[in-house]
XYZ file of C-alpha atoms in Angstrom:
537
model
C 18.378 -32.740 7.798
C 16.736 -32.965 4.377
C 15.444 -36.249 3.062
C 17.351 -38.041 0.331
C 16.182 -37.305 -3.229
C 13.294 -39.550 -4.193
C 12.049 -40.794 -7.548
C 8.665 -39.382 -8.514
C 6.632 -41.317 -11.068
C 3.523 -40.040 -12.850
C 1.458 -42.754 -14.503
C -1.026 -41.650 -17.137
C -4.031 -43.502 -18.458
C -6.945 -45.293 -16.841
C -7.626 -42.272 -14.649
C -4.511 -42.752 -12.535
C -3.376 -39.178 -13.181
C -6.708 -37.617 -12.228
C -6.838 -35.048 -9.465
C -7.912 -37.057 -6.348
C -11.199 -35.262 -5.683
C -12.991 -38.327 -4.273
C -10.188 -38.912 -1.790
C -10.406 -35.280 -0.711
C -14.171 -35.527 -0.212
C -13.711 -38.564 2.011
C -10.999 -36.856 4.048
C -13.196 -33.821 4.601
C -16.158 -35.910 5.798
C -13.903 -37.846 8.158
C -12.894 -34.531 9.665
C -16.554 -33.476 9.887
C -17.290 -36.672 11.872
C -20.819 -37.070 10.479
C -22.369 -40.161 8.889
C -24.973 -38.406 6.763
C -25.318 -35.155 4.877
C -24.717 -33.455 1.560
C -21.712 -31.268 0.816
C -22.393 -28.726 -1.942
C -19.826 -26.250 -3.220
C -20.105 -23.809 -6.101
C -17.560 -22.982 -8.781
C -16.666 -19.406 -9.636
C -19.159 -17.989 -12.172
C -18.089 -16.153 -15.319
C -18.385 -12.406 -14.713
C -18.032 -9.331 -16.928
C -16.255 -6.177 -15.876
C -18.702 -3.456 -14.741
C -20.112 -1.500 -17.677
C -18.277 -3.695 -20.156
C -18.777 -6.706 -22.391
C -15.317 -8.030 -21.515
C -14.996 -10.959 -19.083
C -12.967 -10.710 -15.922
C -10.096 -13.217 -15.726
C -11.481 -16.494 -14.433
C -10.072 -17.931 -11.215
C -11.641 -21.051 -9.775
C -12.928 -21.156 -6.207
C -10.270 -23.124 -4.366
C -12.636 -25.021 -2.073
C -14.673 -26.136 -5.063
C -11.541 -27.225 -6.902
C -10.333 -29.214 -3.883
C -13.479 -31.367 -4.016
C -13.777 -31.594 -7.793
C -10.509 -31.017 -9.656
C -12.665 -29.093 -12.139
C -11.446 -25.739 -13.444
C -14.657 -24.780 -15.274
C -17.037 -21.965 -14.413
C -20.653 -22.196 -13.304
C -20.489 -25.739 -11.917
C -21.430 -27.308 -8.589
C -20.014 -30.342 -6.820
C -22.119 -32.403 -4.417
C -20.946 -35.226 -2.167
C -23.480 -37.539 -0.514
C -21.744 -38.680 2.654
C -23.911 -41.728 3.338
C -23.775 -43.024 -0.240
C -20.127 -42.010 -0.726
C -21.111 -40.493 -4.069
C -19.433 -37.480 -5.671
C -21.421 -35.731 -8.415
C -20.274 -32.888 -10.637
C -23.121 -30.676 -11.861
C -22.366 -28.894 -15.127
C -24.111 -25.951 -16.788
C -25.932 -26.928 -19.937
C -24.047 -26.061 -23.109
C -25.414 -22.938 -24.743
C -25.031 -23.755 -28.422
C -25.412 -20.071 -29.372
C -22.207 -19.177 -27.508
C -19.962 -22.042 -28.578
C -18.816 -20.291 -31.746
C -17.701 -17.281 -29.699
C -16.094 -18.743 -26.601
C -16.136 -22.520 -26.888
C -17.920 -24.719 -24.397
C -17.468 -26.499 -21.128
C -17.345 -30.264 -20.679
C -20.175 -32.588 -21.571
C -21.192 -35.100 -18.907
C -19.368 -37.834 -20.837
C -16.175 -35.781 -20.968
C -16.448 -34.868 -17.301
C -16.652 -38.531 -16.270
C -13.519 -39.196 -18.281
C -11.557 -36.206 -16.968
C -12.528 -35.950 -13.320
C -12.394 -38.253 -10.294
C -16.173 -38.316 -9.783
C -18.942 -40.928 -9.578
C -21.427 -39.147 -11.808
C -21.842 -36.027 -13.916
C -25.135 -34.266 -14.571
C -26.367 -31.065 -16.127
C -27.651 -28.588 -13.562
C -31.047 -28.173 -15.209
C -31.397 -31.149 -17.569
C -32.586 -34.743 -17.377
C -29.890 -35.948 -19.745
C -27.068 -38.065 -18.354
C -24.971 -41.078 -19.387
C -25.493 -43.361 -16.405
C -29.230 -43.272 -15.911
C -30.343 -42.240 -19.406
C -33.470 -44.170 -20.355
C -34.362 -44.929 -16.740
C -36.721 -42.014 -16.276
C -36.343 -38.312 -15.694
C -33.350 -37.307 -13.598
C -33.751 -34.616 -10.998
C -32.143 -31.227 -11.459
C -29.719 -29.908 -8.860
C -32.379 -27.576 -7.500
C -34.794 -30.489 -7.028
C -32.027 -32.592 -5.481
C -31.394 -29.910 -2.880
C -35.102 -29.458 -2.161
C -35.516 -33.199 -1.669
C -32.541 -33.320 0.707
C -34.030 -30.484 2.753
C -37.445 -32.198 2.885
C -35.834 -35.356 4.257
C -34.219 -33.386 7.064
C -30.720 -34.217 5.886
C -28.066 -31.616 6.668
C -26.561 -29.670 3.795
C -23.063 -28.324 4.260
C -22.019 -25.416 2.069
C -20.175 -22.097 2.170
C -22.908 -19.430 1.778
C -20.463 -16.561 1.246
C -19.282 -18.094 -2.031
C -22.678 -19.034 -3.465
C -23.700 -17.411 -6.763
C -26.809 -15.290 -7.090
C -29.240 -17.928 -8.379
C -32.193 -20.062 -7.329
C -29.804 -22.841 -6.399
C -27.756 -20.412 -4.346
C -30.958 -19.235 -2.649
C -31.944 -22.803 -1.702
C -28.470 -23.539 -0.375
C -28.530 -20.329 1.622
C -31.897 -21.301 3.132
C -30.497 -24.698 4.066
C -27.240 -23.259 5.365
C -25.782 -24.719 8.509
C -22.492 -26.162 9.528
C -20.451 -23.777 7.400
C -17.947 -23.270 10.219
C -17.459 -27.021 10.575
C -17.163 -27.474 6.820
C -14.618 -24.702 6.359
C -12.620 -25.979 9.316
C -12.638 -29.510 7.875
C -11.643 -28.253 4.425
C -8.813 -26.181 5.857
C -7.497 -29.039 7.992
C -7.349 -31.255 4.914
C -5.878 -28.630 2.600
C -3.040 -27.954 5.038
C -1.730 -31.524 4.591
C -0.911 -32.144 0.944
C -1.149 -35.575 -0.673
C 1.333 -36.885 -3.244
C -0.682 -35.588 -6.186
C -0.812 -32.076 -4.755
C 2.898 -32.151 -3.957
C 3.662 -33.188 -7.531
C 1.747 -30.152 -8.822
C 3.599 -27.761 -6.483
C 6.868 -29.396 -7.532
C 6.043 -28.885 -11.220
C 5.099 -25.247 -10.601
C 8.496 -24.793 -8.950
C 10.295 -26.421 -11.869
C 8.717 -24.017 -14.347
C 9.330 -21.061 -12.041
C 12.992 -22.045 -11.667
C 13.394 -22.151 -15.439
C 11.753 -18.727 -15.744
C 14.022 -17.273 -13.050
C 17.037 -18.667 -14.885
C 15.946 -16.882 -18.056
C 16.115 -13.634 -16.090
C 19.603 -14.450 -14.787
C 20.787 -15.256 -18.304
C 19.554 -11.932 -19.618
C 20.060 -9.592 -16.670
C 23.411 -8.331 -17.960
C 21.606 -6.727 -20.891
C 18.413 -5.595 -19.174
C 17.894 -1.943 -18.286
C 14.336 -1.884 -16.969
C 12.136 -3.887 -14.609
C 9.782 -4.589 -17.507
C 12.579 -6.523 -19.244
C 12.732 -8.815 -16.224
C 9.000 -9.464 -16.093
C 8.898 -10.109 -19.842
C 11.720 -12.671 -19.709
C 10.131 -14.421 -16.739
C 6.610 -14.502 -18.183
C 7.833 -15.675 -21.583
C 9.070 -18.945 -20.130
C 5.961 -19.462 -18.000
C 3.657 -18.983 -20.972
C 5.776 -21.269 -23.156
C 5.530 -23.970 -20.454
C 1.713 -23.676 -20.271
C 1.836 -21.845 -16.931
C 0.495 -18.446 -17.914
C -1.491 -18.108 -14.690
C 0.593 -16.710 -11.858
C 0.114 -17.460 -8.186
C 0.397 -13.690 -7.623
C 1.450 -10.649 -9.619
C 5.200 -10.878 -10.325
C 7.376 -8.496 -8.325
C 10.459 -7.140 -10.089
C 11.593 -4.275 -7.884
C 14.960 -2.610 -8.358
C 16.692 -0.150 -6.049
C 14.300 1.393 -3.536
C 11.448 -0.591 -5.117
C 13.076 -3.715 -3.694
C 12.093 -2.460 -0.238
C 8.377 -2.360 -1.103
C 7.136 -5.811 -0.152
C 4.375 -6.171 -2.752
C 5.650 -3.835 -5.459
C 4.035 -4.738 -8.803
C 4.486 -1.776 -11.178
C 7.614 -3.326 -12.724
C 8.277 -0.355 -15.003
C 11.264 1.612 -13.653
C 14.695 1.856 -15.228
C 17.492 0.277 -13.219
C 19.560 3.456 -13.253
C 22.081 3.189 -10.431
C 20.163 0.489 -8.535
C 22.331 -2.080 -6.816
C 19.866 -4.926 -6.314
C 16.606 -6.252 -7.705
C 14.102 -8.422 -5.856
C 12.382 -10.886 -8.196
C 9.461 -12.449 -6.341
C 7.563 -14.506 -8.919
C 5.921 -17.913 -8.944
C 3.596 -19.549 -11.445
C 0.580 -21.770 -10.913
C 0.336 -25.266 -12.305
C -3.132 -26.859 -12.343
C -4.248 -24.301 -9.745
C -1.327 -25.020 -7.374
C 1.077 -22.245 -6.482
C 4.786 -21.772 -6.284
C 6.269 -18.803 -4.412
C 9.912 -18.039 -5.140
C 12.006 -14.960 -4.426
C 15.527 -14.231 -5.557
C 17.547 -11.045 -5.147
C 19.798 -10.297 -8.093
C 22.809 -7.944 -8.153
C 22.679 -5.232 -10.817
C 26.202 -4.563 -12.015
C 26.479 -3.538 -15.667
C 30.273 -3.266 -15.646
C 30.924 -6.559 -13.912
C 27.858 -8.822 -14.254
C 27.587 -11.535 -11.647
C 29.518 -9.642 -8.972
C 28.275 -7.585 -6.054
C 27.882 -3.878 -6.851
C 28.999 -2.895 -3.345
C 30.273 -4.408 -0.136
C 27.036 -3.343 1.531
C 24.961 -5.283 -0.997
C 27.087 -8.352 -0.457
C 26.824 -8.051 3.334
C 23.041 -7.829 3.334
C 22.657 -10.700 0.883
C 24.969 -12.933 2.913
C 23.038 -12.091 6.083
C 19.694 -13.037 4.568
C 21.243 -16.145 3.025
C 22.529 -17.286 6.450
C 19.138 -16.682 8.039
C 17.303 -18.665 5.396
C 19.703 -21.608 5.533
C 19.497 -21.755 9.332
C 15.692 -21.676 9.285
C 15.291 -24.285 6.550
C 17.277 -26.912 8.457
C 14.894 -26.444 11.406
C 11.885 -27.568 9.335
C 10.637 -30.942 10.604
C 7.505 -32.523 12.085
C 6.780 -31.413 15.630
C 8.775 -28.201 15.370
C 6.990 -24.957 16.215
C 7.137 -22.478 13.351
C 6.938 -19.750 15.970
C 10.336 -20.885 17.260
C 11.793 -20.827 13.739
C 10.326 -17.349 13.195
C 11.932 -16.201 16.445
C 15.261 -17.595 15.249
C 15.010 -15.547 12.036
C 14.316 -12.307 13.919
C 17.171 -12.942 16.348
C 19.609 -13.655 13.512
C 18.602 -10.469 11.674
C 19.037 -8.514 14.911
C 22.512 -9.948 15.462
C 23.444 -9.413 11.818
C 22.422 -5.747 11.814
C 24.355 -5.176 15.038
C 27.415 -6.804 13.467
C 27.100 -4.618 10.349
C 26.786 -1.529 12.531
C 23.351 -0.507 11.224
C 22.048 -1.072 14.744
C 23.951 -0.162 17.889
C 23.541 -0.496 21.630
C 22.957 -3.375 24.014
C 21.462 -6.353 22.209
C 18.682 -7.040 24.687
C 17.662 -3.387 24.780
C 17.446 -3.258 20.992
C 15.450 -6.470 20.990
C 13.109 -5.191 23.686
C 12.459 -2.051 21.645
C 11.884 -4.102 18.491
C 13.995 -1.767 16.369
C 15.157 -4.621 14.153
C 11.577 -5.101 12.933
C 12.058 -1.892 10.975
C 14.373 -3.860 8.702
C 12.443 -7.162 8.718
C 8.778 -6.068 8.883
C 7.024 -9.280 7.865
C 6.651 -12.888 8.935
C 9.044 -15.670 8.026
C 6.628 -17.657 5.877
C 3.194 -19.052 5.170
C 1.452 -22.165 3.917
C 1.459 -22.787 0.171
C -0.966 -24.785 -1.939
C -4.101 -23.849 -3.849
C -3.427 -20.285 -2.702
C -0.068 -18.586 -2.497
C -1.019 -17.605 1.060
C -2.832 -20.856 1.644
C -5.182 -21.794 4.467
C -3.520 -22.445 7.808
C -4.220 -24.461 10.961
C -6.822 -22.839 13.175
C -8.914 -23.375 16.285
C -11.711 -25.938 15.788
C -15.316 -24.702 15.951
C -17.275 -25.253 19.114
C -20.087 -27.792 19.332
C -22.561 -25.043 18.394
C -20.742 -24.609 15.089
C -19.122 -21.282 15.941
C -15.416 -20.589 15.815
C -13.789 -20.978 19.188
C -13.766 -17.819 21.262
C -11.242 -16.795 23.851
C -11.385 -14.296 26.660
C -13.591 -11.223 26.262
C -15.507 -12.929 23.445
C -12.662 -12.544 20.960
C -11.970 -15.180 18.377
C -8.663 -16.846 19.100
C -7.051 -15.659 15.890
C -8.272 -12.098 16.538
C -6.826 -12.214 20.031
C -3.454 -13.265 18.674
C -3.346 -10.567 15.998
C -4.532 -7.830 18.337
C -2.005 -8.932 20.933
C 0.758 -8.728 18.362
C -0.285 -5.253 17.227
C -0.598 -3.996 20.800
C 2.950 -5.125 21.482
C 4.199 -3.510 18.260
C 2.178 -0.273 17.905
C 5.059 1.288 15.989
C 4.715 -1.182 13.120
C 2.258 -1.319 10.219
C -0.097 -4.288 10.331
C 0.872 -7.526 8.655
C -1.280 -8.607 5.697
C -4.011 -11.046 6.707
C -2.886 -14.685 6.538
C 0.674 -13.707 5.629
C 2.229 -15.476 8.595
C 0.350 -18.550 9.710
C 2.002 -18.297 13.133
C 0.300 -14.972 13.831
C -1.880 -16.344 16.649
C 1.252 -17.232 18.557
C 3.607 -14.586 17.202
C 6.666 -13.912 19.388
C 6.350 -10.786 21.466
C 9.247 -8.471 22.265
C 10.110 -10.542 25.314
C 10.411 -13.637 23.140
C 7.335 -15.328 24.613
C 4.707 -16.493 22.129
C 1.052 -15.637 22.522
C 0.133 -19.120 23.602
C -0.981 -20.756 26.827
C -2.864 -23.837 27.930
C -6.112 -22.428 26.519
C -4.509 -21.350 23.258
C -2.336 -24.113 21.790
C 0.415 -23.486 19.265
C -1.176 -24.069 15.855
C 2.143 -23.424 14.154
C 3.545 -26.897 14.940
C 4.705 -28.460 11.680
C 3.330 -31.741 10.323
C 4.420 -34.026 7.522
C 2.721 -33.003 4.280
C 2.711 -29.275 4.964
C 4.309 -26.972 2.396
C 5.578 -23.749 3.943
C 7.658 -20.898 2.561
C 10.838 -19.674 4.220
C 11.400 -16.071 3.154
C 13.522 -13.887 5.427
C 14.387 -10.420 4.234
C 16.253 -7.274 5.181
C 14.993 -3.970 3.781
C 15.912 -0.310 3.849
C 12.525 1.285 3.233
C 12.778 5.058 3.584
C 9.072 5.569 4.296
C 8.920 2.879 6.961
C 12.072 4.076 8.695
C 11.179 7.781 8.510
C 7.620 7.344 9.776
C 8.063 4.677 12.418
C 11.690 4.536 13.564
C 14.118 7.369 12.812
C 12.023 10.014 14.570
C 10.959 7.808 17.463
C 12.710 8.276 20.803
C 12.237 4.561 21.343
C 14.261 3.560 18.285
C 16.471 6.347 16.980
C 19.132 5.810 19.652
C 19.660 2.256 18.390
C 20.181 3.216 14.725
C 23.552 4.434 13.440
C 22.420 6.960 10.839
C 25.821 7.259 9.164
C 26.063 3.512 8.631
C 22.415 3.380 7.578
C 23.127 5.989 4.898
C 25.633 3.605 3.299
C 23.128 0.744 3.271
C 20.043 2.609 2.003
C 21.026 2.192 -1.703
C 20.836 -1.602 -1.283
C 17.047 -1.275 -1.188
C 16.176 -4.746 -0.005
C 17.048 -8.430 -0.087
C 14.631 -11.347 0.204
C 15.269 -15.025 -0.513
C 12.359 -17.469 -0.541
C 12.012 -21.224 -1.028
C 9.036 -23.603 -0.763
C 9.679 -26.290 1.842
C 7.837 -29.610 2.111
C 7.758 -31.045 5.614
C 8.408 -34.795 5.360
C 8.251 -37.613 7.872
C 11.961 -37.321 8.634
C 12.645 -33.668 7.983
C 12.128 -31.580 4.885
C 12.487 -31.380 1.125
C 13.208 -28.095 -0.624
C 10.870 -28.009 -3.631
C 12.507 -24.873 -5.032
C 15.441 -25.307 -7.406
C 15.832 -21.738 -8.702
C 19.474 -20.698 -8.535
C 20.596 -18.464 -5.668
C 23.851 -17.419 -4.019
C 27.065 -18.437 -5.758
C 25.204 -20.525 -8.348
C 23.150 -17.461 -9.295
C 26.258 -15.301 -9.688
C 27.926 -17.956 -11.849
C 24.967 -18.110 -14.251
C 24.979 -14.326 -14.649
C 28.729 -14.205 -15.282
C 28.766 -17.065 -17.778
C 25.765 -15.692 -19.685
C 27.410 -12.266 -19.952
C 30.662 -13.795 -21.246
C 28.758 -15.995 -23.689
C 26.870 -13.038 -25.151
C 30.118 -11.128 -25.665
C 31.735 -14.063 -27.439
C 28.705 -14.502 -29.662
């Protein structure tokens, strides 16, 4: 059962509201289990579009942000494990460019803003702590000195910029598998500060979704929906989105990552709004499915639309209450598939003996994705994984395959009729339930989907009527066509698709739903009342 509502207090001043970068650095080194070494991570550099003088949108490297809390380009963060010292290295301010594009932080400002022990310029001797005590080393010299002393440097070579510093770090590379594993293990479990940021992102997203509900009775195009949603996010200082908003009406609602958002509603019955903003680099991920009924706003346009919505609603509610520490997410995923199977049989879309339909996997044609994923600095955030071996390599299973590759390939072999899932979409992929209901797990391959307190995971079941998917993989397949009632299916195709998604925090005693965006009866009430209010006005 969900935890009781708790009071959340944010205290500002004296650095108490700073992003806890130092705490994160300590957690990562504890996971590394080493007493000495230097962690060095690079920020995302500023980059222009090819053949253009226009900059690409800046998005900070999430590993760098986790150890720095700094959302500025061109920086480095270094943590000396033995000295327990976290240093942010800043690019020198180019005074010629300030008039055009402003500037980054000075070292004094960085010490005030960020949870660090020191701030230095990457290639300057100027600094507030040791000024007047002799020339300070540059970052490049610091790295060279560390190498000469035989001290290990831990970095992520694939994300290093093309520079002399990047070259030195690449030369000194080693332990990247251990570092990434340690970072991922820590990022999976959110601290109170991180949870507060995800909660705030959800609050803004909920307000933006409500703006859509209040205006949907007058909207005629998907662009109207995106504009109403984005207007609130921008006004609440959350312009950056965790992913491109999805506002798919009619058949577009059956395209999982539809982003054109430009079609007229026409005779569409439903619209999937999958949109979540970022707040201080932390994501929200919220999906609501909204009925489109111009004549009677806030009511279902058809019995079929109502039936599918109620089915998905039941599945989501049943899965959410299963969220608790120690519970396997694989088991919850299996529950969602079984409930969709039973629901489609009850509606008559599927027919035949239940176990035969399940064995064939025909119901996956209507629910072709995983139940959920981790949420945090990424919308599809890092997930638990096998630890690296003592030689620093990722753990390998039989036939030299990485464990995660074995799980994915096993899943695809068992479901050759399905398109592949997006990478990292379902964090339970290494132990995904096969057609016989048994997960890909054994004594050598533990279940990494077991939930822990501090995880934030989405629950997003869906039922879709995607013409391309059904035509190419199911309706003309001897394995599946006998289990699909084509006459009933014809009635349900105009529904398009229904998905409902909330962000769930696993707590010590159960769960907390961080998502407050209206859904179900509350959603319908808002639409109806807004339509009546606009008529009276």
